[in-house]
Amino acid sequence: VAVAVGAPLGALVAAIAGWRGTFYAIAGLGALSGAILWYRLPRGIIGTRLPLKRRLAAAMRPGVMPILVTTALALIGAFTVFSFIAPLAIEGAGLSPIALPGMLLAFGAGAVIGNIVGGQAADRFGATRTVAWSLALSAAMLVTFSLIPTFLPHHLAGPSLMGMMVPWGIVGWAFPPAQASRIIKLAPDAAPIVLSLNASALYLGVALGAVVGGAVLRYGAPADLGLIAAAFPVIGLGIVLAGRMFARPVAMPAE
């Protein structure tokens, strides 16, 4: 819901009231949410306290760290473009700022579909295979985000970019449920810990993606975002494929 509704709503508020208006709206909604939680949650709830040593031990289990790195890489690639979709759409593809809420809504709708499809695909075809296909297709789409404004005129680039949003959302958000399935399979007895680590890697990727995108715009153009971003899921795909290769048993010659 946050991806499908929050991002386009924020873009719509920014188009009407400026970026400060978006932050005021977020602050107001945050205060309202906090008040509702304070009023509705029962008193005396105590969470499970886990020492840092146990969290680090879970991260050091065989196979867990490559999954965390892959999660971060996938989100760095996605948010290198997503964080700066506005300059890519307006400067690169010639779209109006008022088109941004519609683009983000289309992406959010695709993300909802992808989240469902990713879980079902992981159950049917295997989580690792689903993750690999998600990374490969994400890299291809990110490259396309650079090709569209570079080679198409504005009257074609704008609609093409908008048409990419739903499939990009589907492909990109098929990744998280499949990746969560992979990490739970590695450490089922520590599922809450490894899932929290995977969520931390995800949000670290979101933050670093914004850093990478900002650096690309500082030294390049909006059309460069997709090409730079695509390198990260490609590296992640390499980690996944290497893990599968080394996990296969080596055939020993008969004596």
mmCIF file of C-alpha atoms in Angstrom:
data_model
loop_
_atom_site.group_PDB
_atom_site.id
_atom_site.type_symbol
_atom_site.label_atom_id
_atom_site.label_comp_id
_atom_site.label_asym_id
_atom_site.label_seq_id
_atom_site.Cartn_x
_atom_site.Cartn_y
_atom_site.Cartn_z
ATOM 1 C CA VAL A 1 0.000 0.000 0.000
ATOM 2 C CA ALA A 2 2.843 2.404 0.818
ATOM 3 C CA VAL A 3 4.449 1.881 -2.587
ATOM 4 C CA ALA A 4 1.186 1.837 -4.497
ATOM 5 C CA VAL A 5 -0.412 4.865 -2.822
ATOM 6 C CA GLY A 6 2.192 6.736 -0.766
ATOM 7 C CA ALA A 7 4.681 7.583 -3.504
ATOM 8 C CA PRO A 8 2.137 8.872 -6.069
ATOM 9 C CA LEU A 9 0.247 10.768 -3.355
ATOM 10 C CA GLY A 10 3.473 12.413 -2.245
ATOM 11 C CA ALA A 11 4.290 13.358 -5.843
ATOM 12 C CA LEU A 12 0.812 14.806 -6.278
ATOM 13 C CA VAL A 13 1.140 16.912 -3.114
ATOM 14 C CA ALA A 14 4.573 18.098 -4.303
ATOM 15 C CA ALA A 15 3.155 19.085 -7.686
ATOM 16 C CA ILE A 16 0.466 21.161 -5.987
ATOM 17 C CA ALA A 17 2.159 22.474 -2.819
ATOM 18 C CA GLY A 18 5.866 21.996 -3.511
ATOM 19 C CA TRP A 19 8.295 19.610 -1.835
ATOM 20 C CA ARG A 20 7.838 21.336 1.532
ATOM 21 C CA GLY A 21 4.144 20.519 1.336
ATOM 22 C CA THR A 22 4.996 16.832 0.991
ATOM 23 C CA PHE A 23 7.119 16.923 4.140
ATOM 24 C CA TYR A 24 4.422 18.770 6.063
ATOM 25 C CA ALA A 25 1.915 16.124 4.963
ATOM 26 C CA ILE A 26 4.251 13.306 6.037
ATOM 27 C CA ALA A 27 4.832 14.975 9.407
ATOM 28 C CA GLY A 28 1.090 15.319 9.945
ATOM 29 C CA LEU A 29 0.346 11.729 8.990
ATOM 30 C CA GLY A 30 3.213 10.524 11.178
ATOM 31 C CA ALA A 31 1.895 12.419 14.183
ATOM 32 C CA LEU A 32 -1.611 11.070 13.559
ATOM 33 C CA SER A 33 -0.314 7.498 13.257
ATOM 34 C CA GLY A 34 1.685 7.855 16.470
ATOM 35 C CA ALA A 35 -1.359 9.129 18.333
ATOM 36 C CA ILE A 36 -3.503 6.225 17.078
ATOM 37 C CA LEU A 37 -0.872 3.674 18.107
ATOM 38 C CA TRP A 38 -0.474 5.276 21.545
ATOM 39 C CA TYR A 39 -4.224 5.140 22.054
ATOM 40 C CA ARG A 40 -4.953 1.686 20.604
ATOM 41 C CA LEU A 41 -1.985 -0.493 21.576
ATOM 42 C CA PRO A 42 -2.329 -2.336 24.897
ATOM 43 C CA ARG A 43 -0.019 -1.258 27.700
ATOM 44 C CA GLY A 44 2.849 -3.348 28.964
ATOM 45 C CA ILE A 45 3.960 -4.906 25.667
ATOM 46 C CA ILE A 46 7.571 -6.021 25.916
ATOM 47 C CA GLY A 47 9.441 -7.108 22.806
ATOM 48 C CA THR A 48 11.968 -9.926 22.613
ATOM 49 C CA ARG A 49 15.428 -8.573 23.330
ATOM 50 C CA LEU A 50 18.150 -10.096 21.222
ATOM 51 C CA PRO A 51 21.807 -9.277 21.902
ATOM 52 C CA LEU A 52 23.926 -8.016 19.024
ATOM 53 C CA LYS A 53 26.026 -11.185 19.283
ATOM 54 C CA ARG A 54 23.060 -13.363 18.242
ATOM 55 C CA ARG A 55 22.252 -11.092 15.310
ATOM 56 C CA LEU A 56 25.854 -11.189 14.094
ATOM 57 C CA ALA A 57 25.954 -14.964 14.529
ATOM 58 C CA ALA A 58 22.885 -15.303 12.293
ATOM 59 C CA ALA A 59 24.475 -13.058 9.667
ATOM 60 C CA MET A 60 27.618 -15.202 9.679
ATOM 61 C CA ARG A 61 25.785 -18.429 8.903
ATOM 62 C CA PRO A 62 26.857 -20.001 5.597
ATOM 63 C CA GLY A 63 24.997 -18.427 2.693
ATOM 64 C CA VAL A 64 23.285 -15.647 4.660
ATOM 65 C CA MET A 65 25.748 -12.846 3.921
ATOM 66 C CA PRO A 66 25.642 -13.336 0.110
ATOM 67 C CA ILE A 67 21.859 -13.067 0.278
ATOM 68 C CA LEU A 68 22.084 -9.841 2.298
ATOM 69 C CA VAL A 69 24.590 -8.384 -0.172
ATOM 70 C CA THR A 70 22.372 -9.382 -3.100
ATOM 71 C CA THR A 71 19.366 -7.711 -1.471
ATOM 72 C CA ALA A 72 21.311 -4.483 -1.011
ATOM 73 C CA LEU A 73 22.583 -4.571 -4.598
ATOM 74 C CA ALA A 74 19.112 -5.134 -6.044
ATOM 75 C CA LEU A 75 17.690 -2.159 -4.158
ATOM 76 C CA ILE A 76 20.656 0.085 -4.960
ATOM 77 C CA GLY A 77 19.991 -0.515 -8.638
ATOM 78 C CA ALA A 78 16.258 0.088 -8.375
ATOM 79 C CA PHE A 79 16.489 3.240 -6.266
ATOM 80 C CA THR A 80 19.303 4.769 -8.273
ATOM 81 C CA VAL A 81 16.572 5.319 -10.873
ATOM 82 C CA PHE A 82 13.433 5.469 -8.711
ATOM 83 C CA SER A 83 14.803 8.181 -6.414
ATOM 84 C CA PHE A 84 15.391 10.420 -9.433
ATOM 85 C CA ILE A 85 12.568 9.375 -11.707
ATOM 86 C CA ALA A 86 11.435 13.031 -11.823
ATOM 87 C CA PRO A 87 14.477 14.436 -13.689
ATOM 88 C CA LEU A 88 14.561 11.328 -15.874
ATOM 89 C CA ALA A 89 10.904 11.800 -16.821
ATOM 90 C CA ILE A 90 10.879 15.604 -17.120
ATOM 91 C CA GLU A 91 14.331 16.435 -18.485
ATOM 92 C CA GLY A 92 15.054 13.166 -20.227
ATOM 93 C CA ALA A 93 11.650 12.229 -21.635
ATOM 94 C CA GLY A 94 9.907 15.594 -21.753
ATOM 95 C CA LEU A 95 6.983 14.698 -19.490
ATOM 96 C CA SER A 96 5.080 17.252 -17.440
ATOM 97 C CA PRO A 97 5.540 17.240 -13.634
ATOM 98 C CA ILE A 98 1.842 16.495 -13.297
ATOM 99 C CA ALA A 99 2.491 13.120 -14.991
ATOM 100 C CA LEU A 100 4.691 11.948 -12.091
ATOM 101 C CA PRO A 101 1.863 10.867 -9.755
ATOM 102 C CA GLY A 102 0.410 8.727 -12.546
ATOM 103 C CA MET A 103 3.807 7.150 -13.240
ATOM 104 C CA LEU A 104 4.367 6.334 -9.592
ATOM 105 C CA LEU A 105 0.836 4.979 -9.254
ATOM 106 C CA ALA A 106 1.492 2.696 -12.231
ATOM 107 C CA PHE A 107 4.726 1.522 -10.608
ATOM 108 C CA GLY A 108 2.912 0.926 -7.317
ATOM 109 C CA ALA A 109 0.232 -1.141 -9.036
ATOM 110 C CA GLY A 110 2.941 -3.219 -10.670
ATOM 111 C CA ALA A 111 4.707 -3.601 -7.317
ATOM 112 C CA VAL A 112 1.565 -5.014 -5.702
ATOM 113 C CA ILE A 113 1.200 -7.513 -8.541
ATOM 114 C CA GLY A 114 4.908 -8.362 -8.420
ATOM 115 C CA ASN A 115 4.802 -9.012 -4.685
ATOM 116 C CA ILE A 116 2.046 -11.571 -5.193
ATOM 117 C CA VAL A 117 3.589 -13.095 -8.314
ATOM 118 C CA GLY A 118 7.033 -13.306 -6.720
ATOM 119 C CA GLY A 119 5.777 -15.381 -3.809
ATOM 120 C CA GLN A 120 3.811 -17.712 -6.067
ATOM 121 C CA ALA A 121 6.713 -18.073 -8.488
ATOM 122 C CA ALA A 122 9.075 -18.898 -5.623
ATOM 123 C CA ASP A 123 6.730 -21.674 -4.486
ATOM 124 C CA ARG A 124 6.263 -23.058 -7.975
ATOM 125 C CA PHE A 125 9.639 -22.604 -9.673
ATOM 126 C CA GLY A 126 11.987 -22.147 -6.726
ATOM 127 C CA ALA A 127 13.054 -19.033 -4.849
ATOM 128 C CA THR A 128 16.584 -18.872 -6.276
ATOM 129 C CA ARG A 129 15.351 -19.160 -9.852
ATOM 130 C CA THR A 130 12.770 -16.432 -9.220
ATOM 131 C CA VAL A 131 15.404 -14.135 -7.726
ATOM 132 C CA ALA A 132 17.738 -14.757 -10.669
ATOM 133 C CA TRP A 133 15.071 -13.928 -13.245
ATOM 134 C CA SER A 134 14.019 -10.833 -11.294
ATOM 135 C CA LEU A 135 17.587 -9.524 -11.208
ATOM 136 C CA ALA A 136 18.184 -10.237 -14.896
ATOM 137 C CA LEU A 137 14.960 -8.579 -16.040
ATOM 138 C CA SER A 138 15.500 -5.643 -13.671
ATOM 139 C CA ALA A 139 18.932 -5.015 -15.184
ATOM 140 C CA ALA A 140 17.460 -5.117 -18.695
ATOM 141 C CA MET A 141 14.717 -2.652 -17.760
ATOM 142 C CA LEU A 142 17.150 -0.288 -16.082
ATOM 143 C CA VAL A 143 19.243 -0.196 -19.250
ATOM 144 C CA THR A 144 16.043 0.569 -21.163
ATOM 145 C CA PHE A 145 15.475 3.589 -18.919
ATOM 146 C CA SER A 146 18.688 5.009 -20.377
ATOM 147 C CA LEU A 147 17.990 3.964 -23.956
ATOM 148 C CA ILE A 148 14.518 5.558 -24.117
ATOM 149 C CA PRO A 149 15.542 9.210 -23.533
ATOM 150 C CA THR A 150 18.769 8.775 -25.495
ATOM 151 C CA PHE A 151 17.348 7.410 -28.743
ATOM 152 C CA LEU A 152 13.662 8.397 -28.801
ATOM 153 C CA PRO A 153 12.201 11.866 -29.400
ATOM 154 C CA HIS A 154 10.207 13.373 -26.550
ATOM 155 C CA HIS A 155 6.816 12.615 -28.065
ATOM 156 C CA LEU A 156 7.733 8.905 -28.013
ATOM 157 C CA ALA A 157 10.058 8.835 -25.008
ATOM 158 C CA GLY A 158 7.433 10.076 -22.544
ATOM 159 C CA PRO A 159 4.747 7.462 -23.307
ATOM 160 C CA SER A 160 7.410 4.745 -23.536
ATOM 161 C CA LEU A 161 8.764 5.640 -20.116
ATOM 162 C CA MET A 162 5.271 5.607 -18.635
ATOM 163 C CA GLY A 163 4.623 2.229 -20.254
ATOM 164 C CA MET A 164 7.679 0.825 -18.486
ATOM 165 C CA MET A 165 6.419 1.560 -14.990
ATOM 166 C CA VAL A 166 3.969 -1.319 -14.471
ATOM 167 C CA PRO A 167 6.293 -4.077 -15.781
ATOM 168 C CA TRP A 168 9.202 -2.557 -13.843
ATOM 169 C CA GLY A 169 7.133 -2.674 -10.665
ATOM 170 C CA ILE A 170 6.172 -6.294 -11.314
ATOM 171 C CA VAL A 171 9.721 -7.441 -12.037
ATOM 172 C CA GLY A 172 11.360 -5.464 -9.234
ATOM 173 C CA TRP A 173 8.910 -6.395 -6.488
ATOM 174 C CA ALA A 174 8.856 -10.060 -7.405
ATOM 175 C CA PHE A 175 12.319 -10.046 -5.808
ATOM 176 C CA PRO A 176 11.620 -9.397 -2.062
ATOM 177 C CA PRO A 177 9.270 -12.343 -1.302
ATOM 178 C CA ALA A 178 11.495 -14.793 -3.179
ATOM 179 C CA GLN A 179 14.592 -13.462 -1.424
ATOM 180 C CA ALA A 180 12.861 -13.740 1.943
ATOM 181 C CA SER A 181 12.031 -17.357 1.139
ATOM 182 C CA ARG A 182 15.689 -18.053 0.359
ATOM 183 C CA ILE A 183 17.002 -16.619 3.607
ATOM 184 C CA ILE A 184 14.378 -18.385 5.745
ATOM 185 C CA LYS A 185 15.332 -21.688 4.122
ATOM 186 C CA LEU A 186 18.940 -21.155 5.198
ATOM 187 C CA ALA A 187 18.090 -20.393 8.822
ATOM 188 C CA PRO A 188 14.550 -21.555 9.663
ATOM 189 C CA ASP A 189 15.333 -21.642 13.390
ATOM 190 C CA ALA A 190 16.357 -17.973 13.309
ATOM 191 C CA ALA A 191 13.769 -16.730 10.811
ATOM 192 C CA PRO A 192 12.845 -13.495 12.662
ATOM 193 C CA ILE A 193 16.510 -12.505 12.950
ATOM 194 C CA VAL A 194 17.533 -13.198 9.348
ATOM 195 C CA LEU A 195 14.354 -11.579 8.022
ATOM 196 C CA SER A 196 15.134 -8.436 10.028
ATOM 197 C CA LEU A 197 18.682 -8.478 8.655
ATOM 198 C CA ASN A 198 17.304 -8.844 5.135
ATOM 199 C CA ALA A 199 14.963 -5.886 5.740
ATOM 200 C CA SER A 200 17.934 -3.853 6.990
ATOM 201 C CA ALA A 201 19.878 -4.744 3.831
ATOM 202 C CA LEU A 202 16.859 -3.711 1.760
ATOM 203 C CA TYR A 203 16.628 -0.266 3.352
ATOM 204 C CA LEU A 204 20.394 0.168 3.199
ATOM 205 C CA GLY A 205 20.071 -0.442 -0.548
ATOM 206 C CA VAL A 206 17.314 2.162 -0.791
ATOM 207 C CA ALA A 207 19.520 4.761 0.925
ATOM 208 C CA LEU A 208 22.628 3.919 -1.088
ATOM 209 C CA GLY A 209 20.619 3.960 -4.306
ATOM 210 C CA ALA A 210 19.729 7.594 -3.647
ATOM 211 C CA VAL A 211 23.415 8.329 -3.008
ATOM 212 C CA VAL A 212 24.472 6.648 -6.262
ATOM 213 C CA GLY A 213 21.729 8.384 -8.240
ATOM 214 C CA GLY A 214 22.718 11.758 -6.819
ATOM 215 C CA ALA A 215 26.342 11.146 -7.805
ATOM 216 C CA VAL A 216 25.277 10.165 -11.349
ATOM 217 C CA LEU A 217 23.311 13.395 -11.738
ATOM 218 C CA ARG A 218 26.176 15.416 -10.325
ATOM 219 C CA TYR A 219 28.654 14.161 -12.894
ATOM 220 C CA GLY A 220 26.350 13.074 -15.715
ATOM 221 C CA ALA A 221 22.833 13.337 -17.097
ATOM 222 C CA PRO A 222 19.475 11.754 -16.161
ATOM 223 C CA ALA A 223 19.808 9.403 -19.129
ATOM 224 C CA ASP A 224 22.914 7.898 -17.464
ATOM 225 C CA LEU A 225 20.964 6.688 -14.429
ATOM 226 C CA GLY A 226 19.725 3.415 -15.915
ATOM 227 C CA LEU A 227 23.099 2.285 -17.249
ATOM 228 C CA ILE A 228 24.833 2.851 -13.911
ATOM 229 C CA ALA A 229 21.936 1.322 -11.988
ATOM 230 C CA ALA A 230 21.907 -1.853 -14.087
ATOM 231 C CA ALA A 231 25.406 -2.773 -12.898
ATOM 232 C CA PHE A 232 24.134 -3.514 -9.381
ATOM 233 C CA PRO A 233 21.533 -6.219 -10.180
ATOM 234 C CA VAL A 234 24.032 -7.722 -12.642
ATOM 235 C CA ILE A 235 26.560 -8.081 -9.807
ATOM 236 C CA GLY A 236 23.792 -9.471 -7.603
ATOM 237 C CA LEU A 237 22.891 -11.991 -10.303
ATOM 238 C CA GLY A 238 26.535 -13.046 -10.452
ATOM 239 C CA ILE A 239 26.500 -13.703 -6.694
ATOM 240 C CA VAL A 240 23.308 -15.785 -7.002
ATOM 241 C CA LEU A 241 24.655 -17.850 -9.911
ATOM 242 C CA ALA A 242 27.998 -18.360 -8.163
ATOM 243 C CA GLY A 243 26.192 -19.555 -5.059
ATOM 244 C CA ARG A 244 24.192 -22.082 -7.091
ATOM 245 C CA MET A 245 27.312 -23.320 -8.844
ATOM 246 C CA PHE A 246 29.314 -23.824 -5.660
ATOM 247 C CA ALA A 247 26.328 -25.409 -3.914
ATOM 248 C CA ARG A 248 26.095 -28.214 -6.453
ATOM 249 C CA PRO A 249 27.788 -31.424 -5.392
ATOM 250 C CA VAL A 250 30.955 -32.193 -7.283
ATOM 251 C CA ALA A 251 30.906 -35.546 -9.057
ATOM 252 C CA MET A 252 33.748 -37.783 -7.906
ATOM 253 C CA PRO A 253 35.307 -40.294 -10.313
ATOM 254 C CA ALA A 254 34.596 -43.953 -9.562
ATOM 255 C CA GLU A 255 37.480 -45.907 -8.152
#
